[in-house]
Amino acid sequence: MSIIKTPIDFSSTPLGRNYSPFFALILDNVFSADECASLIRLAESSGPWEPAAGDATYISGFRHSSRIFRDDVDTASLIHDRIRGCLEEAGVTEIGPESKWVEVTGKKLQNWSKARGETGFWKVARLNPMLRFLKYGEGEYFKPHCDGLYEDKENQTKSFLTVHLYLNDGNGLEGGATRFWTPDKKEWLDVEPKMGRILVFQQRMLVHSGERVTGGIKVTMRTDVMFERVVVTREERKARVAEEQGAMQDA
């Protein structure tokens, strides 16, 4: 079954005033039911579900769920291979100063005067091999927040996109949507959990929550798209900027 790609156009939603230049993409049919079940078994082979893992601080009033951390290069590569073409088609595998999605890496935004970011050209290097499996039971949730940008100094890479894979649905699962919020929490947009679905979205300044599960259990996995800075000469920079401007005019 082929992957179904659904870009989220924030400009056509009530969140447009804040997020119209922001990136988010829904990918359906990325993994089959059997593959999702195998990923859950893989996570559980690493250890029990616990309220905190690694050096994380667990605050139940802010996030109430269980999780398992698994450092797994092979599985991260498998996921990357599944979505690589979709990311390329969406135009987020290489980002420069004039790219359509420049806000993913660093342009200061009109509505976010304190938003800081990175300059220059960036390209996708890999997915973060540290996979975070999350399990939400009835009544559990993750309150509104922005995902942190992870910097891997050893490999000189930095995360700018979150990859969120939904590993189950049905069996009484109710609630548990990923909800994008305006900063004032007055408007929102929901992405429902669906087995095999991946939600990719930018980490900078995009407020979201894991809404309360009102029935059943929700299991997901989260990782990051890691980027590396591309060093270019002045001539290459001019050529890249001209190419990006031309692509934006053609879009």
CSV table of C-alpha atoms in Angstrom, one decimal:
chain,number,residue,atom,x,y,z
A,1,MET,CA,0.0,0.0,0.0
A,2,SER,CA,1.4,3.3,-1.0
A,3,ILE,CA,2.1,6.2,1.4
A,4,ILE,CA,-0.6,8.9,1.4
A,5,LYS,CA,0.9,12.4,1.9
A,6,THR,CA,-1.2,15.2,3.5
A,7,PRO,CA,0.6,18.5,4.0
A,8,ILE,CA,-0.9,20.6,6.8
A,9,ASP,CA,-1.5,24.1,5.4
A,10,PHE,CA,-1.7,26.2,8.5
A,11,SER,CA,-2.6,29.3,6.5
A,12,SER,CA,-6.0,27.7,5.8
A,13,THR,CA,-6.7,27.0,9.4
A,14,PRO,CA,-7.5,29.1,12.5
A,15,LEU,CA,-3.8,28.8,13.4
A,16,GLY,CA,-2.7,30.6,10.2
A,17,ARG,CA,-1.9,33.9,11.9
A,18,ASN,CA,0.9,32.3,13.9
A,19,TYR,CA,1.9,29.3,11.9
A,20,SER,CA,1.3,30.0,8.2
A,21,PRO,CA,5.0,29.5,7.3
A,22,PHE,CA,5.4,26.5,9.5
A,23,PHE,CA,6.0,22.9,8.4
A,24,ALA,CA,3.9,19.8,9.2
A,25,LEU,CA,3.1,16.7,7.1
A,26,ILE,CA,0.9,13.7,7.7
A,27,LEU,CA,2.0,10.4,6.1
A,28,ASP,CA,-0.4,7.5,6.2
A,29,ASN,CA,0.3,3.8,5.5
A,30,VAL,CA,4.0,4.1,6.3
A,31,PHE,CA,3.9,0.9,8.4
A,32,SER,CA,1.6,-2.1,8.4
A,33,ALA,CA,-0.3,-3.4,11.4
A,34,ASP,CA,2.2,-6.3,11.7
A,35,GLU,CA,5.1,-3.9,11.5
A,36,CYS,CA,3.7,-1.7,14.2
A,37,ALA,CA,3.1,-4.7,16.5
A,38,SER,CA,6.7,-5.7,15.9
A,39,LEU,CA,8.0,-2.3,16.8
A,40,ILE,CA,6.0,-2.4,20.1
A,41,ARG,CA,7.6,-5.8,20.8
A,42,LEU,CA,11.0,-4.5,20.0
A,43,ALA,CA,10.5,-1.6,22.5
A,44,GLU,CA,9.3,-3.9,25.2
A,45,SER,CA,12.3,-6.2,24.7
A,46,SER,CA,14.5,-3.3,25.8
A,47,GLY,CA,12.9,-3.0,29.3
A,48,PRO,CA,9.7,-2.2,31.1
A,49,TRP,CA,7.5,0.8,30.6
A,50,GLU,CA,8.5,3.5,33.1
A,51,PRO,CA,7.3,7.0,33.9
A,52,ALA,CA,10.8,8.4,33.2
A,53,ALA,CA,13.9,7.3,31.3
A,54,GLY,CA,17.5,8.4,31.0
A,55,ASP,CA,18.2,11.8,32.5
A,56,ALA,CA,14.6,13.1,31.9
A,57,THR,CA,12.7,14.9,34.6
A,58,TYR,CA,9.2,13.5,35.1
A,59,ILE,CA,6.5,15.9,36.1
A,60,SER,CA,3.2,14.2,36.2
A,61,GLY,CA,1.2,17.4,36.2
A,62,PHE,CA,2.7,18.3,32.8
A,63,ARG,CA,3.2,14.8,31.2
A,64,HIS,CA,1.5,11.7,32.4
A,65,SER,CA,2.5,8.6,30.4
A,66,SER,CA,5.1,5.8,30.3
A,67,ARG,CA,8.0,5.4,28.0
A,68,ILE,CA,10.9,3.3,26.8
A,69,PHE,CA,14.1,4.6,25.3
A,70,ARG,CA,15.9,2.5,22.7
A,71,ASP,CA,19.1,3.4,21.0
A,72,ASP,CA,18.7,1.6,17.6
A,73,VAL,CA,20.5,2.7,14.5
A,74,ASP,CA,19.0,0.0,12.3
A,75,THR,CA,15.4,0.8,13.2
A,76,ALA,CA,16.0,4.6,12.8
A,77,SER,CA,17.5,3.9,9.3
A,78,LEU,CA,14.5,1.7,8.4
A,79,ILE,CA,12.1,4.5,9.3
A,80,HIS,CA,14.2,7.1,7.5
A,81,ASP,CA,14.2,4.9,4.3
A,82,ARG,CA,10.4,4.8,4.4
A,83,ILE,CA,9.9,8.5,4.6
A,84,ARG,CA,13.0,9.8,2.8
A,85,GLY,CA,11.3,10.3,-0.5
A,86,CYS,CA,8.3,12.1,1.2
A,87,LEU,CA,10.7,14.5,2.9
A,88,GLU,CA,12.5,15.2,-0.4
A,89,GLU,CA,9.2,15.8,-2.2
A,90,ALA,CA,8.1,18.2,0.6
A,91,GLY,CA,11.3,20.2,0.2
A,92,VAL,CA,12.7,19.9,3.7
A,93,THR,CA,15.8,17.8,3.1
A,94,GLU,CA,17.8,20.8,2.1
A,95,ILE,CA,17.1,24.2,3.6
A,96,GLY,CA,18.7,27.6,3.0
A,97,PRO,CA,18.1,31.3,3.7
A,98,GLU,CA,15.6,31.6,0.9
A,99,SER,CA,14.0,28.2,1.1
A,100,LYS,CA,10.2,28.0,1.5
A,101,TRP,CA,10.7,26.3,4.9
A,102,VAL,CA,13.5,28.5,6.2
A,103,GLU,CA,11.5,28.9,9.4
A,104,VAL,CA,12.3,25.3,10.2
A,105,THR,CA,15.9,26.1,10.8
A,106,GLY,CA,16.1,29.7,11.7
A,107,LYS,CA,14.5,32.8,10.3
A,108,LYS,CA,13.3,35.3,12.9
A,109,LEU,CA,9.5,35.5,12.6
A,110,GLN,CA,7.3,38.5,12.6
A,111,ASN,CA,5.0,37.1,15.3
A,112,TRP,CA,7.9,35.6,17.3
A,113,SER,CA,10.4,38.5,18.0
A,114,LYS,CA,12.4,36.4,20.4
A,115,ALA,CA,12.6,33.4,18.2
A,116,ARG,CA,16.2,32.5,17.4
A,117,GLY,CA,17.5,30.0,14.9
A,118,GLU,CA,20.3,28.9,12.7
A,119,THR,CA,21.6,30.7,9.6
A,120,GLY,CA,23.2,29.1,6.5
A,121,PHE,CA,22.4,25.9,4.6
A,122,TRP,CA,21.4,22.7,6.2
A,123,LYS,CA,20.7,19.2,4.8
A,124,VAL,CA,19.2,16.0,6.3
A,125,ALA,CA,21.9,13.6,7.7
A,126,ARG,CA,19.9,10.9,9.4
A,127,LEU,CA,17.2,10.2,12.0
A,128,ASN,CA,18.2,10.3,15.7
A,129,PRO,CA,18.8,6.6,16.7
A,130,MET,CA,17.5,7.3,20.2
A,131,LEU,CA,13.9,6.2,19.7
A,132,ARG,CA,11.4,7.2,22.4
A,133,PHE,CA,8.4,4.8,22.7
A,134,LEU,CA,5.5,6.4,24.6
A,135,LYS,CA,2.4,4.7,26.1
A,136,TYR,CA,-0.6,6.6,27.3
A,137,GLY,CA,-3.3,4.9,29.3
A,138,GLU,CA,-6.8,6.2,30.0
A,139,GLY,CA,-6.6,9.7,31.5
A,140,GLU,CA,-3.0,10.2,30.5
A,141,TYR,CA,-1.7,13.2,28.4
A,142,PHE,CA,1.1,15.5,27.5
A,143,LYS,CA,0.3,19.2,28.0
A,144,PRO,CA,1.1,21.9,25.4
A,145,HIS,CA,4.9,22.4,24.7
A,146,CYS,CA,7.4,22.8,22.0
A,147,ASP,CA,9.8,20.0,21.2
A,148,GLY,CA,13.4,20.7,22.1
A,149,LEU,CA,16.1,20.9,19.4
A,150,TYR,CA,18.6,18.1,20.1
A,151,GLU,CA,22.3,18.8,19.2
A,152,ASP,CA,24.6,15.9,18.6
A,153,LYS,CA,28.0,17.6,19.0
A,154,GLU,CA,29.9,14.4,18.3
A,155,ASN,CA,28.4,14.0,14.8
A,156,GLN,CA,27.9,17.8,14.4
A,157,THR,CA,24.2,17.5,13.7
A,158,LYS,CA,21.1,19.2,15.0
A,159,SER,CA,17.4,18.3,15.0
A,160,PHE,CA,14.8,20.6,13.4
A,161,LEU,CA,11.9,18.1,12.7
A,162,THR,CA,10.1,15.7,14.9
A,163,VAL,CA,9.0,12.3,13.6
A,164,HIS,CA,6.0,10.9,15.5
A,165,LEU,CA,4.8,7.4,14.6
A,166,TYR,CA,1.5,6.1,15.8
A,167,LEU,CA,1.7,2.4,16.6
A,168,ASN,CA,-1.9,1.5,17.4
A,169,ASP,CA,-5.5,2.4,17.0
A,170,GLY,CA,-8.9,0.7,17.6
A,171,ASN,CA,-9.3,-1.7,20.6
A,172,GLY,CA,-11.2,1.0,22.5
A,173,LEU,CA,-8.7,3.8,21.9
A,174,GLU,CA,-10.5,7.2,22.3
A,175,GLY,CA,-9.0,10.6,22.4
A,176,GLY,CA,-5.2,11.1,22.4
A,177,ALA,CA,-5.0,13.4,19.4
A,178,THR,CA,-1.8,15.4,18.7
A,179,ARG,CA,-3.1,18.9,19.0
A,180,PHE,CA,-1.4,22.0,17.5
A,181,TRP,CA,-2.2,25.1,19.6
A,182,THR,CA,-1.9,28.8,19.0
A,183,PRO,CA,0.3,30.4,21.7
A,184,ASP,CA,-2.7,31.8,23.5
A,185,LYS,CA,-4.3,28.3,23.6
A,186,LYS,CA,-7.5,29.7,22.0
A,187,GLU,CA,-7.4,27.8,18.6
A,188,TRP,CA,-6.2,24.3,17.8
A,189,LEU,CA,-5.9,21.7,15.1
A,190,ASP,CA,-6.0,17.9,15.8
A,191,VAL,CA,-4.2,15.0,14.1
A,192,GLU,CA,-5.8,11.8,15.2
A,193,PRO,CA,-3.8,8.7,16.2
A,194,LYS,CA,-3.9,6.1,13.4
A,195,MET,CA,-1.8,3.0,13.2
A,196,GLY,CA,1.0,3.3,10.8
A,197,ARG,CA,0.7,7.0,10.5
A,198,ILE,CA,3.7,9.3,10.8
A,199,LEU,CA,3.4,13.0,11.7
A,200,VAL,CA,6.4,15.1,10.8
A,201,PHE,CA,6.6,18.7,12.1
A,202,GLN,CA,9.0,21.4,12.8
A,203,GLN,CA,10.3,21.7,16.4
A,204,ARG,CA,10.9,25.5,16.5
A,205,MET,CA,8.0,27.4,18.0
A,206,LEU,CA,5.2,25.0,17.1
A,207,VAL,CA,3.1,24.5,20.2
A,208,HIS,CA,1.4,21.1,20.5
A,209,SER,CA,0.1,18.6,23.0
A,210,GLY,CA,-0.8,15.0,23.4
A,211,GLU,CA,-4.5,15.2,24.3
A,212,ARG,CA,-5.9,13.1,27.1
A,213,VAL,CA,-6.7,9.5,26.2
A,214,THR,CA,-10.3,8.9,27.3
A,215,GLY,CA,-10.4,5.2,26.5
A,216,GLY,CA,-8.0,2.4,25.8
A,217,ILE,CA,-4.2,2.8,25.3
A,218,LYS,CA,-2.2,4.8,22.8
A,219,VAL,CA,1.3,3.7,21.8
A,220,THR,CA,3.6,6.0,19.8
A,221,MET,CA,7.2,6.4,18.9
A,222,ARG,CA,9.1,9.7,18.6
A,223,THR,CA,12.5,10.6,17.1
A,224,ASP,CA,14.1,13.5,15.3
A,225,VAL,CA,15.3,14.4,11.8
A,226,MET,CA,19.0,15.4,12.3
A,227,PHE,CA,20.5,18.0,10.0
A,228,GLU,CA,24.1,18.9,9.2
A,229,ARG,CA,25.3,22.3,8.2
A,230,VAL,CA,26.5,22.6,4.6
A,231,VAL,CA,29.6,24.8,4.1
A,232,VAL,CA,29.4,26.6,0.8
A,233,THR,CA,31.5,29.2,-1.1
A,234,ARG,CA,30.2,32.6,-1.9
A,235,GLU,CA,29.6,31.6,-5.5
A,236,GLU,CA,27.8,28.4,-4.4
A,237,ARG,CA,25.7,30.5,-2.0
A,238,LYS,CA,24.6,32.9,-4.8
A,239,ALA,CA,23.7,30.0,-7.0
A,240,ARG,CA,21.7,28.2,-4.3
A,241,VAL,CA,19.8,31.4,-3.3
A,242,ALA,CA,18.9,32.0,-7.0
A,243,GLU,CA,17.7,28.4,-7.3
A,244,GLU,CA,15.6,28.6,-4.2
A,245,GLN,CA,14.1,31.9,-5.3
A,246,GLY,CA,13.2,30.4,-8.7
A,247,ALA,CA,11.6,27.4,-7.0
A,248,MET,CA,9.5,29.6,-4.8
A,249,GLN,CA,8.3,31.6,-7.8
A,250,ASP,CA,7.4,28.4,-9.6
A,251,ALA,CA,5.5,26.9,-6.6
